Amino acid sequence: MKNDIVTLTIDDIGTNGEGIGKVDGYTLFVKDAVVGDIVKAKIIKEKKNYGYGKLLAVIKESKNRVVPKCAVAKQCGGCQIQQMNYQSQLQYKQNLVKANLEKIGGLKNIEVLPVIGMDTPYYYRNKAQYPVGIDKEGKIVIGFYAGRTHCIIDSTDCKIGSPINQTILENIRKYITEQKISIYDEESHQGILRHILIRNGYHTGEIMVCLVINGTTLPCSEKLVQDLIGISGMTSIMLNINRDKTNVILGKECKTLWGQAYITDSICDITYEISPLSFFQINPVQTEKLYKKVLEFAQLTGKETVWDLYCGIGTISLLMATNAKKVYGVEVVSEAIEDARNNAKRNNFNNVEFFVGKAEVIVPQFYEEVSKKAMDDNKNKEAIQSLNPDVVVVDPPRKGCEDILLDVIVKMSPQRIVYVSCDCATLARDVKYLVSKGYEVKKVQPVDQFCHTVHIETVCLLSKLHADQHIEVELQMDELDLTAAESKATYEEIKDYVLEHTGLKVSSLYIAQVKEKCGIIERANYNLPKSENSRQPKCPLEKEMAIREALEHFRMI
């Protein structure tokens, strides 16, 4: 019952890092408890089949329990499992990936490789965002939100952030106090200073400080600049304008107060420009290990065409370009693509092309344009190869890939898909779809990018299945003129279906081309040009997708 105090043994761990135990068969989730602990807990929330308990005392410590390095680890929402020894953290994350792939992804007996961990899992973050507030006593607080709240825990000495951040934050706290800078209030939408963003270049030592403000100017900003430029490595001091009433941290507009509008850092000897809005992996040591696995899984020989469908500032795209013939990157954030193009120039890559927009829109448009080029110049092999790439790489946000994008990937029909995921639950969901469309999971490699948290980065290699088994059957001669798949729908029926459901008109030639791609045997006269030197138009992707839908409807594929 609620408010009861109970004693229980923790024998499992939840997806959010809570310890799980049972009291008379009733399941209880207890935050900050570790597998193997015997604990005293107070039931604070009761459901029909499970409840939540508040840890009151550890009666007997697990062999896996350690004392957290951070003094506010229990209150802060940043590190959920710092009280667990590091090897246990890695085992937990490996088990989590495997469980999600089996339960959500429907994969049986899937092998998940041991998690690649860090030698020293502290002070690894190259980016940190600190909310600024006022406590009940009227004092300035700078730190992190307590778990599942907007209550700020005052802490400038984060054990997973860069050590220099504490010096920077205390300088800013002094500036706020002396210049009487107003602090943003979420309820009233009043006040200037909202957040402080700090980026650190791991290899370069460069530092960016960006203050997020509810306005267009920061009072006495020249004083702040003077306080910060004496810090070794300071390269960029910026403002980010966010006047919206929202819990989204960054706005779309940035202004430079001092120095450059970006810092630089490198991954695998490739240098990148990083602006306040850039997506850049937060653990530079582990990112090199992660990206080397991506490159290994891509199996590039220098002849391949690669599409990177969530390319950001081009980190994976440029790495692929070192071993691929041609790489295409797509990203919806225009500022990120501008950075990607600059990064390609900075590193002298001329085999990379970037597009702004959603991949599910960009790829079909690109297909149309390249198809026209192919019609005008049948020697344009590079353009034609780009329509059916050898490798597709995706590194989506936590929510995973959009359904329409997964469909586009299947239509592109790459030999290999390298899926980089920061949420193994959505990875499992998307892998289930790709497996249903003819792909097989070959390797799963977790990498611990987020030590002491419940999050895990995973690289998954999927390869296109090819039939390697043959069954002998006896056919009558009159059956050889028509395949079983062809018999399910005539060309006219396919045309009618496409027109009715999409409004598109498709030719017999286009249907024949798509059927051939799908492995449906065609009689020669459908695919051969009328003369040796004539050029055939290629089916546009939009129409190919419509024809494939019709073939699926008629159970031909």
Coordinates of C-alpha atoms in Angstrom, one line a residue:
M1 CA 0.0 0.0 0.0
K2 CA 1.1 3.6 -0.6
N3 CA 3.3 5.0 2.2
D4 CA 4.2 1.5 3.4
I5 CA 7.9 1.0 4.2
V6 CA 9.2 -2.3 2.9
T7 CA 12.4 -4.3 2.6
L8 CA 13.3 -5.9 -0.7
T9 CA 16.1 -7.4 -2.8
I10 CA 16.9 -5.7 -6.1
D11 CA 17.2 -8.3 -8.8
D12 CA 16.8 -6.4 -12.1
I13 CA 17.2 -2.9 -13.6
G14 CA 14.6 -0.9 -15.6
T15 CA 15.1 1.0 -18.8
N16 CA 15.5 4.3 -16.8
G17 CA 18.1 2.8 -14.5
E18 CA 15.7 2.1 -11.5
G19 CA 16.3 -1.0 -9.4
I20 CA 13.5 -3.6 -9.6
G21 CA 12.5 -5.9 -6.8
K22 CA 9.4 -7.7 -5.5
V23 CA 7.5 -7.5 -2.2
D24 CA 5.1 -10.5 -1.9
G25 CA 5.0 -10.8 -5.6
Y26 CA 4.3 -7.1 -6.2
T27 CA 6.9 -5.4 -8.5
L28 CA 8.5 -2.2 -7.2
F29 CA 10.8 0.2 -9.0
V30 CA 13.3 2.0 -6.8
K31 CA 15.4 4.8 -8.1
D32 CA 19.2 4.7 -7.1
A33 CA 19.0 1.0 -6.2
V34 CA 21.5 -1.4 -7.8
V35 CA 21.1 -5.1 -8.7
G36 CA 22.1 -7.1 -5.6
D37 CA 21.2 -4.4 -3.1
I38 CA 18.9 -5.2 -0.2
V39 CA 17.1 -2.0 0.5
K40 CA 14.5 -0.3 2.6
A41 CA 12.0 1.8 0.5
K42 CA 8.8 3.7 0.9
I43 CA 6.1 3.1 -1.6
I44 CA 5.3 6.5 -3.1
K45 CA 3.1 5.5 -6.1
E46 CA 0.9 2.5 -6.4
K47 CA -0.4 0.9 -9.6
K48 CA -2.4 -2.3 -10.0
N49 CA 0.5 -4.5 -10.9
Y50 CA 3.5 -2.4 -9.9
G51 CA 4.6 0.6 -7.9
Y52 CA 7.4 3.1 -7.3
G53 CA 9.5 3.3 -4.1
K54 CA 11.7 5.9 -2.6
L55 CA 15.1 4.6 -1.5
L56 CA 15.4 5.1 2.3
A57 CA 18.4 3.0 3.1
V58 CA 20.7 0.4 1.7
I59 CA 20.6 -2.5 4.2
K60 CA 23.2 -4.6 2.4
E61 CA 25.2 -3.2 -0.5
S62 CA 25.5 -5.0 -3.8
K63 CA 29.0 -5.9 -5.0
N64 CA 28.2 -3.7 -8.0
R65 CA 27.6 -0.6 -6.0
V66 CA 30.1 2.2 -5.8
V67 CA 30.2 5.7 -4.2
P68 CA 29.3 8.3 -7.0
K69 CA 32.1 10.8 -7.7
C70 CA 29.5 13.6 -8.1
A71 CA 28.2 15.1 -4.8
V72 CA 24.7 15.7 -6.3
A73 CA 24.4 12.5 -8.4
K74 CA 21.3 11.4 -6.6
Q75 CA 19.4 14.7 -7.0
C76 CA 20.6 15.6 -10.6
G77 CA 18.8 14.1 -13.5
G78 CA 22.0 13.8 -15.6
C79 CA 23.6 10.5 -14.5
Q80 CA 21.1 7.9 -13.6
I81 CA 23.5 5.0 -12.8
Q82 CA 26.7 6.6 -11.4
Q83 CA 26.2 4.5 -8.3
M84 CA 26.8 1.3 -10.4
N85 CA 30.3 0.2 -11.1
Y86 CA 31.4 0.7 -14.7
Q87 CA 31.6 -2.9 -15.8
S88 CA 28.1 -3.5 -14.6
Q89 CA 26.9 -0.4 -16.5
L90 CA 28.3 -1.9 -19.7
Q91 CA 26.7 -5.3 -19.1
Y92 CA 23.4 -3.6 -18.4
K93 CA 23.6 -1.7 -21.7
Q94 CA 24.5 -4.8 -23.7
N95 CA 21.5 -6.6 -22.1
L96 CA 19.2 -3.7 -22.9
V97 CA 20.1 -3.6 -26.6
K98 CA 19.6 -7.4 -26.9
A99 CA 16.3 -7.3 -25.0
N100 CA 14.9 -4.5 -27.2
L101 CA 16.0 -6.2 -30.5
E102 CA 14.3 -9.4 -29.4
K103 CA 11.2 -8.0 -27.8
I104 CA 10.5 -5.0 -30.0
G105 CA 12.4 -6.1 -33.1
G106 CA 11.2 -9.7 -33.1
L107 CA 14.7 -11.0 -33.7
K108 CA 15.5 -14.4 -32.2
N109 CA 18.9 -15.3 -30.6
I110 CA 20.4 -12.1 -31.9
E111 CA 24.1 -11.7 -31.0
V112 CA 25.0 -8.3 -29.5
L113 CA 28.7 -7.7 -29.3
P114 CA 30.1 -6.5 -25.9
V115 CA 29.8 -2.8 -25.4
I116 CA 32.9 -0.8 -26.3
G117 CA 33.5 1.2 -23.1
M118 CA 35.9 4.0 -22.0
D119 CA 39.2 3.6 -20.1
T120 CA 38.3 6.6 -18.0
P121 CA 34.6 7.3 -18.1
Y122 CA 34.7 10.8 -16.6
Y123 CA 35.0 14.4 -18.0
Y124 CA 34.2 13.2 -21.5
R125 CA 31.5 15.6 -22.7
N126 CA 32.5 18.3 -25.2
K127 CA 29.1 20.1 -24.9
A128 CA 27.0 21.1 -21.9
Q129 CA 23.9 23.2 -21.5
Y130 CA 23.2 24.8 -18.1
P131 CA 19.9 26.3 -17.1
V132 CA 20.1 29.5 -15.1
G133 CA 17.6 30.3 -12.3
I134 CA 16.8 31.9 -9.0
D135 CA 16.3 29.7 -5.9
K136 CA 13.8 30.3 -3.0
E137 CA 16.4 32.5 -1.2
G138 CA 16.9 34.6 -4.3
K139 CA 20.4 33.2 -5.1
I140 CA 21.5 32.5 -8.6
V141 CA 21.6 28.8 -9.5
I142 CA 23.4 27.3 -12.5
G143 CA 23.5 23.6 -13.0
F144 CA 21.2 20.9 -14.2
Y145 CA 17.5 20.0 -13.8
A146 CA 16.6 17.4 -11.2
G147 CA 15.1 14.3 -12.8
R148 CA 11.7 14.9 -14.4
T149 CA 11.5 18.4 -13.0
H150 CA 12.4 22.0 -13.9
C151 CA 14.0 22.5 -10.5
I152 CA 17.7 23.4 -11.0
I153 CA 20.3 21.7 -9.0
D154 CA 23.1 24.2 -8.4
S155 CA 26.3 22.4 -9.7
T156 CA 29.1 23.8 -11.8
D157 CA 31.5 20.8 -11.1
C158 CA 30.0 18.2 -13.3
K159 CA 32.0 15.0 -13.3
I160 CA 31.2 14.1 -16.9
G161 CA 31.7 17.6 -18.3
S162 CA 35.0 19.4 -19.2
P163 CA 36.8 20.6 -16.1
I164 CA 37.2 24.1 -17.5
N165 CA 33.5 24.6 -17.5
Q166 CA 33.4 25.3 -13.7
T167 CA 35.8 28.3 -14.2
I168 CA 33.7 29.6 -17.0
L169 CA 30.4 29.2 -15.1
E170 CA 31.7 30.9 -12.0
N171 CA 32.9 33.8 -14.1
I172 CA 29.4 34.1 -15.6
R173 CA 27.8 33.9 -12.1
K174 CA 30.0 36.8 -11.0
Y175 CA 29.1 38.8 -14.1
I176 CA 25.4 38.2 -13.5
T177 CA 25.7 39.4 -9.9
E178 CA 27.8 42.4 -10.5
Q179 CA 25.8 43.6 -13.6
K180 CA 22.4 42.7 -12.1
I181 CA 21.5 40.6 -15.2
S182 CA 17.8 39.5 -14.9
I183 CA 17.2 35.7 -15.0
Y184 CA 14.5 34.3 -17.2
D185 CA 11.3 33.0 -15.5
E186 CA 9.4 30.3 -17.2
E187 CA 6.1 31.2 -15.8
S188 CA 6.1 35.0 -16.5
H189 CA 8.3 34.8 -19.6
Q190 CA 10.3 37.7 -18.2
G191 CA 14.0 38.1 -17.7
I192 CA 17.0 37.9 -20.0
L193 CA 19.3 35.0 -19.3
R194 CA 17.9 31.5 -19.9
H195 CA 20.8 29.0 -20.5
I196 CA 24.5 28.8 -20.9
L197 CA 25.9 26.6 -23.6
I198 CA 29.6 25.6 -23.6
R199 CA 31.4 23.6 -26.3
N200 CA 35.0 22.3 -26.0
G201 CA 37.3 21.2 -28.8
Y202 CA 38.8 17.9 -27.5
H203 CA 41.8 17.9 -30.0
T204 CA 42.1 21.7 -30.5
G205 CA 41.5 23.0 -27.0
E206 CA 39.2 25.6 -28.4
I207 CA 36.2 26.8 -26.3
M208 CA 32.9 28.4 -27.2
V209 CA 30.6 30.0 -24.7
C210 CA 27.0 30.8 -25.9
L211 CA 24.5 32.6 -23.7
V212 CA 20.8 31.9 -24.6
I213 CA 18.8 35.1 -24.0
N214 CA 15.2 36.2 -24.0
G215 CA 15.9 39.3 -26.1
T216 CA 18.2 40.6 -28.8
T217 CA 21.0 42.2 -26.7
L218 CA 22.8 41.3 -23.4
P219 CA 23.4 44.2 -21.1
C220 CA 27.1 45.0 -20.3
S221 CA 28.2 42.2 -22.7
E222 CA 31.6 43.8 -23.1
K223 CA 32.2 43.2 -19.4
L224 CA 31.4 39.5 -19.8
V225 CA 33.7 39.3 -22.8
Q226 CA 36.6 40.8 -20.7
D227 CA 35.9 38.3 -18.0
L228 CA 36.0 35.3 -20.4
I229 CA 38.8 36.0 -22.9
G230 CA 41.5 35.5 -20.4
I231 CA 40.6 31.8 -20.2
S232 CA 43.0 29.7 -22.1
G233 CA 41.5 28.3 -25.3
M234 CA 38.6 30.8 -25.5
T235 CA 37.8 31.1 -29.2
S236 CA 34.1 32.1 -29.5
I237 CA 31.7 34.1 -27.3
M238 CA 28.1 34.0 -28.8
L239 CA 24.5 34.9 -28.1
N240 CA 21.6 32.8 -29.1
I241 CA 18.3 34.5 -29.4
N242 CA 15.3 32.5 -28.0
R243 CA 12.2 34.7 -27.3
D244 CA 9.7 31.8 -27.6
K245 CA 7.7 30.6 -24.6
T246 CA 9.1 27.1 -24.9
N247 CA 11.2 24.5 -23.2
V248 CA 13.4 24.2 -26.3
I249 CA 16.8 25.5 -25.3
L250 CA 18.2 27.1 -28.4
G251 CA 16.5 29.6 -30.8
K252 CA 17.4 29.8 -34.5
E253 CA 19.4 33.1 -34.5
C254 CA 23.0 33.5 -33.2
K255 CA 25.1 36.6 -32.8
T256 CA 28.9 36.8 -32.3
L257 CA 30.0 38.9 -29.3
W258 CA 33.7 38.1 -29.7
G259 CA 36.0 35.9 -31.8
Q260 CA 34.7 33.3 -34.4
A261 CA 31.2 32.1 -34.9
Y262 CA 32.4 28.5 -34.5
I263 CA 35.1 26.3 -33.0
T264 CA 37.0 23.5 -34.7
D265 CA 37.6 19.9 -33.7
S266 CA 38.6 16.7 -35.5
I267 CA 37.3 13.1 -35.7
C268 CA 39.6 10.5 -37.3
D269 CA 41.9 13.3 -38.6
I270 CA 39.0 15.2 -40.4
T271 CA 38.5 18.7 -39.1
Y272 CA 35.0 20.2 -38.5
E273 CA 33.6 23.6 -37.9
I274 CA 31.1 23.5 -35.0
S275 CA 28.6 26.3 -34.4
P276 CA 26.2 26.7 -31.5
L277 CA 23.4 24.9 -33.5
S278 CA 25.6 22.1 -34.9
F279 CA 24.9 18.5 -34.0
F280 CA 28.3 17.0 -33.0
Q281 CA 28.7 13.8 -31.0
I282 CA 29.3 14.7 -27.3
N283 CA 32.0 12.1 -26.5
P284 CA 35.0 12.7 -28.8
V285 CA 37.0 9.6 -27.5
Q286 CA 34.1 7.2 -28.1
T287 CA 33.0 8.9 -31.3
E288 CA 36.2 7.9 -33.0
K289 CA 35.6 4.3 -32.0
L290 CA 32.0 4.5 -33.1
Y291 CA 32.8 6.0 -36.5
K292 CA 35.5 3.5 -37.2
K293 CA 32.9 0.8 -36.6
V294 CA 30.5 2.6 -39.1
L295 CA 33.3 2.6 -41.6
E296 CA 34.1 -1.0 -41.0
F297 CA 30.5 -2.1 -41.4
A298 CA 30.2 -0.1 -44.6
Q299 CA 32.8 -2.3 -46.2
L300 CA 34.0 0.4 -48.7
T301 CA 36.6 -0.4 -51.4
G302 CA 36.6 3.0 -53.2
K303 CA 34.1 2.0 -55.8
E304 CA 30.9 2.5 -53.8
T305 CA 28.1 5.1 -53.9
V306 CA 26.9 6.1 -50.4
W307 CA 23.9 8.0 -49.1
D308 CA 24.0 9.5 -45.6
L309 CA 20.4 10.4 -44.8
Y310 CA 20.8 12.3 -41.5
C311 CA 24.2 13.8 -42.3
G312 CA 24.2 16.8 -39.9
I313 CA 27.5 18.8 -40.4
G314 CA 28.9 15.9 -42.5
T315 CA 30.8 14.0 -39.8
I316 CA 29.9 10.5 -41.2
S317 CA 29.6 11.7 -44.8
L318 CA 33.2 12.9 -44.9
L319 CA 34.5 9.8 -43.1
M320 CA 32.7 7.6 -45.8
A321 CA 34.2 9.9 -48.5
T322 CA 37.7 8.8 -47.5
N323 CA 36.9 5.3 -48.9
A324 CA 33.9 5.7 -51.2
K325 CA 33.7 6.8 -54.8
K326 CA 30.8 9.2 -54.2
V327 CA 28.8 10.3 -51.1
Y328 CA 25.5 12.1 -50.9
G329 CA 24.4 13.7 -47.6
V330 CA 20.9 14.9 -46.7
E331 CA 20.0 17.0 -43.7
V332 CA 16.8 19.1 -42.9
V333 CA 18.7 21.8 -41.0
S334 CA 20.1 24.3 -43.5
E335 CA 22.7 25.7 -41.1
A336 CA 24.1 22.2 -40.7
I337 CA 24.4 21.7 -44.4
E338 CA 26.2 25.0 -44.7
D339 CA 28.6 23.7 -42.1
A340 CA 28.9 20.4 -43.9
R341 CA 29.8 22.1 -47.2
N342 CA 32.4 24.2 -45.4
N343 CA 33.8 21.1 -43.7
A344 CA 34.1 19.4 -47.1
K345 CA 36.0 22.4 -48.5
R346 CA 38.2 22.6 -45.4
N347 CA 39.3 19.0 -45.8
N348 CA 39.6 19.1 -49.6
F349 CA 36.8 16.5 -50.4
N350 CA 35.4 16.8 -53.9
N351 CA 33.5 13.5 -53.9
V352 CA 30.7 14.7 -51.5
E353 CA 27.5 16.4 -52.3
F354 CA 25.0 17.8 -49.7
F355 CA 21.3 18.5 -50.0
V356 CA 19.0 20.5 -47.6
G357 CA 15.6 19.0 -46.9
K358 CA 13.9 15.8 -45.7
A359 CA 15.4 12.7 -47.2
E360 CA 12.0 11.3 -48.1
V361 CA 11.5 14.4 -50.3
I362 CA 15.1 15.0 -51.5
V363 CA 15.8 11.5 -52.7
P364 CA 12.7 11.2 -55.1
Q365 CA 13.4 14.7 -56.5
F366 CA 17.1 13.7 -57.0
Y367 CA 15.9 10.5 -58.7
E368 CA 13.8 12.5 -61.2
E369 CA 16.6 14.9 -62.0
V370 CA 19.2 12.2 -62.5
S371 CA 16.8 10.1 -64.6
K372 CA 16.5 13.1 -67.0
K373 CA 20.3 13.4 -67.1
A374 CA 20.6 9.7 -67.8
M375 CA 18.2 10.2 -70.7
D376 CA 20.2 13.1 -72.1
D377 CA 23.6 11.4 -71.5
N378 CA 23.7 7.7 -71.3
K379 CA 27.4 7.9 -70.3
N380 CA 26.5 9.6 -67.0
K381 CA 27.3 6.4 -65.0
E382 CA 27.9 8.3 -61.7
A383 CA 24.4 9.8 -61.9
I384 CA 22.8 6.4 -62.6
Q385 CA 24.8 4.7 -59.8
S386 CA 23.5 7.2 -57.3
L387 CA 19.9 6.0 -57.8
N388 CA 20.8 2.6 -56.4
P389 CA 23.6 3.1 -53.8
D390 CA 25.7 0.4 -52.4
V391 CA 25.4 1.7 -48.9
V392 CA 22.9 3.8 -47.0
V393 CA 23.9 5.3 -43.6
V394 CA 21.3 6.6 -41.2
D395 CA 22.0 8.4 -37.9
P396 CA 18.5 9.6 -36.8
P397 CA 17.5 11.5 -33.7
R398 CA 16.2 9.5 -30.7
K399 CA 12.7 9.1 -32.2
G400 CA 14.2 7.0 -35.0
C401 CA 13.4 7.1 -38.8
E402 CA 10.1 8.2 -40.2
D403 CA 8.1 5.5 -41.8
I404 CA 8.3 7.2 -45.2
L405 CA 12.0 7.4 -45.0
L406 CA 12.4 3.7 -44.3
D407 CA 10.2 3.0 -47.3
V408 CA 12.5 5.3 -49.4
I409 CA 15.5 3.3 -48.2
V410 CA 13.9 0.0 -49.2
K411 CA 13.1 1.5 -52.6
M412 CA 16.8 2.6 -53.0
S413 CA 17.7 -1.1 -52.5
P414 CA 21.2 -0.7 -51.1
Q415 CA 23.3 -3.8 -50.5
R416 CA 24.1 -2.6 -47.0
I417 CA 22.4 -0.3 -44.4
V418 CA 24.5 1.0 -41.5
Y419 CA 22.1 2.2 -38.8
V420 CA 23.6 4.4 -36.0
S421 CA 21.2 4.8 -33.1
C422 CA 21.1 6.6 -29.9
D423 CA 17.9 4.8 -28.8
C424 CA 17.9 1.0 -29.1
A425 CA 14.1 0.8 -28.7
T426 CA 13.5 2.8 -31.9
L427 CA 16.4 1.0 -33.5
A428 CA 14.6 -2.3 -32.8
R429 CA 11.3 -0.9 -34.2
D430 CA 13.0 0.2 -37.5
V431 CA 15.1 -2.9 -37.8
K432 CA 11.9 -5.0 -37.6
Y433 CA 10.5 -3.1 -40.6
L434 CA 13.7 -3.5 -42.6
V435 CA 14.0 -7.2 -41.9
S436 CA 10.4 -7.6 -43.2
K437 CA 11.5 -5.9 -46.4
G438 CA 14.3 -8.4 -47.2
Y439 CA 17.2 -7.3 -45.0
E440 CA 19.1 -9.3 -42.5
V441 CA 20.9 -8.1 -39.3
K442 CA 24.5 -9.1 -39.6
K443 CA 26.2 -7.2 -36.7
V444 CA 25.2 -5.2 -33.7
Q445 CA 27.8 -3.2 -31.8
P446 CA 27.0 -1.0 -28.9
V447 CA 29.3 1.9 -28.0
D448 CA 29.2 3.6 -24.6
Q449 CA 28.9 7.3 -25.6
F450 CA 27.1 8.3 -22.5
C451 CA 28.9 6.8 -19.5
H452 CA 26.9 6.8 -16.2
T453 CA 23.6 7.3 -18.0
V454 CA 21.1 4.8 -19.2
H455 CA 21.7 5.8 -22.9
I456 CA 23.6 3.7 -25.3
E457 CA 24.8 4.3 -28.9
T458 CA 24.5 1.3 -31.2
V459 CA 25.8 0.5 -34.7
C460 CA 23.8 -2.1 -36.6
L461 CA 24.7 -3.6 -40.0
L462 CA 21.9 -4.9 -42.2
S463 CA 22.6 -6.6 -45.5
K464 CA 20.2 -7.4 -48.3
L465 CA 19.2 -11.0 -48.5
H466 CA 20.0 -13.0 -51.6
A467 CA 18.4 -16.3 -52.3
D468 CA 21.1 -19.1 -52.1
Q469 CA 18.9 -22.1 -51.9
H470 CA 17.2 -23.7 -54.9
I471 CA 14.2 -26.0 -55.1
E472 CA 13.7 -28.2 -58.2
V473 CA 10.2 -28.2 -59.6
E474 CA 8.7 -29.7 -62.6
L475 CA 7.0 -27.4 -65.1
Q476 CA 4.9 -28.1 -68.1
M477 CA 6.1 -26.4 -71.3
D478 CA 3.0 -24.2 -71.6
E479 CA 3.8 -22.7 -68.2
L480 CA 7.2 -21.4 -69.2
D481 CA 5.7 -18.5 -71.2
L482 CA 4.4 -16.8 -68.0
T483 CA 5.8 -16.6 -64.5
A484 CA 3.6 -17.2 -61.5
A485 CA 4.1 -13.6 -60.4
E486 CA 3.1 -12.2 -63.8
S487 CA -0.1 -14.2 -63.7
K488 CA -1.4 -12.3 -60.7
A489 CA -2.0 -9.0 -62.5
T490 CA -1.9 -7.8 -66.1
Y491 CA 0.0 -4.7 -67.1
E492 CA -3.4 -2.9 -67.6
E493 CA -4.5 -3.9 -64.1
I494 CA -1.3 -2.5 -62.6
K495 CA -1.7 0.7 -64.6
D496 CA -5.3 1.1 -63.4
Y497 CA -4.4 0.5 -59.8
V498 CA -1.6 3.1 -59.9
L499 CA -3.8 5.6 -61.6
E500 CA -6.7 5.1 -59.1
H501 CA -4.5 5.2 -56.0
T502 CA -1.9 7.8 -56.9
G503 CA -3.2 9.7 -59.9
L504 CA 0.0 8.7 -61.8
K505 CA 0.1 7.3 -65.3
V506 CA 2.7 4.6 -65.8
S507 CA 3.9 2.9 -69.0
S508 CA 4.5 -0.8 -69.6
L509 CA 8.2 -0.1 -69.9
Y510 CA 8.3 1.5 -66.4
I511 CA 6.3 -1.5 -65.0
A512 CA 8.8 -3.9 -66.7
Q513 CA 11.8 -2.1 -65.2
V514 CA 10.4 -2.2 -61.7
K515 CA 9.4 -5.9 -62.0
E516 CA 12.9 -6.7 -63.2
K517 CA 14.3 -4.8 -60.1
C518 CA 12.0 -6.9 -57.9
G519 CA 13.3 -10.2 -59.5
I520 CA 10.2 -10.9 -61.6
I521 CA 11.4 -12.4 -64.8
E522 CA 10.3 -10.4 -67.9
R523 CA 10.1 -11.5 -71.5
A524 CA 12.7 -9.9 -73.6
N525 CA 10.6 -7.6 -75.7
Y526 CA 9.4 -5.5 -72.7
N527 CA 12.9 -4.4 -71.7
L528 CA 14.9 -4.2 -75.0
P529 CA 15.0 -0.9 -76.9
K530 CA 13.6 -0.9 -80.4
S531 CA 17.0 -0.2 -81.9
E532 CA 20.5 -0.7 -80.7
N533 CA 21.4 3.0 -80.3
S534 CA 18.1 4.2 -78.8
R535 CA 18.0 5.5 -75.2
Q536 CA 15.3 4.2 -72.8
P537 CA 13.8 6.5 -70.2
K538 CA 14.3 5.3 -66.6
C539 CA 11.3 4.9 -64.3
P540 CA 11.2 8.0 -61.9
L541 CA 11.3 7.0 -58.2
E542 CA 7.8 8.4 -57.5
K543 CA 6.4 6.1 -60.1
E544 CA 8.6 3.2 -59.1
M545 CA 7.2 3.5 -55.5
A546 CA 3.6 3.5 -56.9
I547 CA 4.3 0.5 -59.1
R548 CA 5.9 -1.4 -56.2
E549 CA 2.8 -0.6 -54.1
A550 CA 0.7 -2.1 -56.9
L551 CA 2.9 -5.2 -57.1
E552 CA 2.6 -5.7 -53.3
H553 CA -1.2 -5.2 -53.5
F554 CA -1.4 -8.0 -56.1
R555 CA 1.0 -10.2 -54.0
M556 CA 3.6 -10.2 -56.8
I557 CA 6.3 -9.2 -54.4

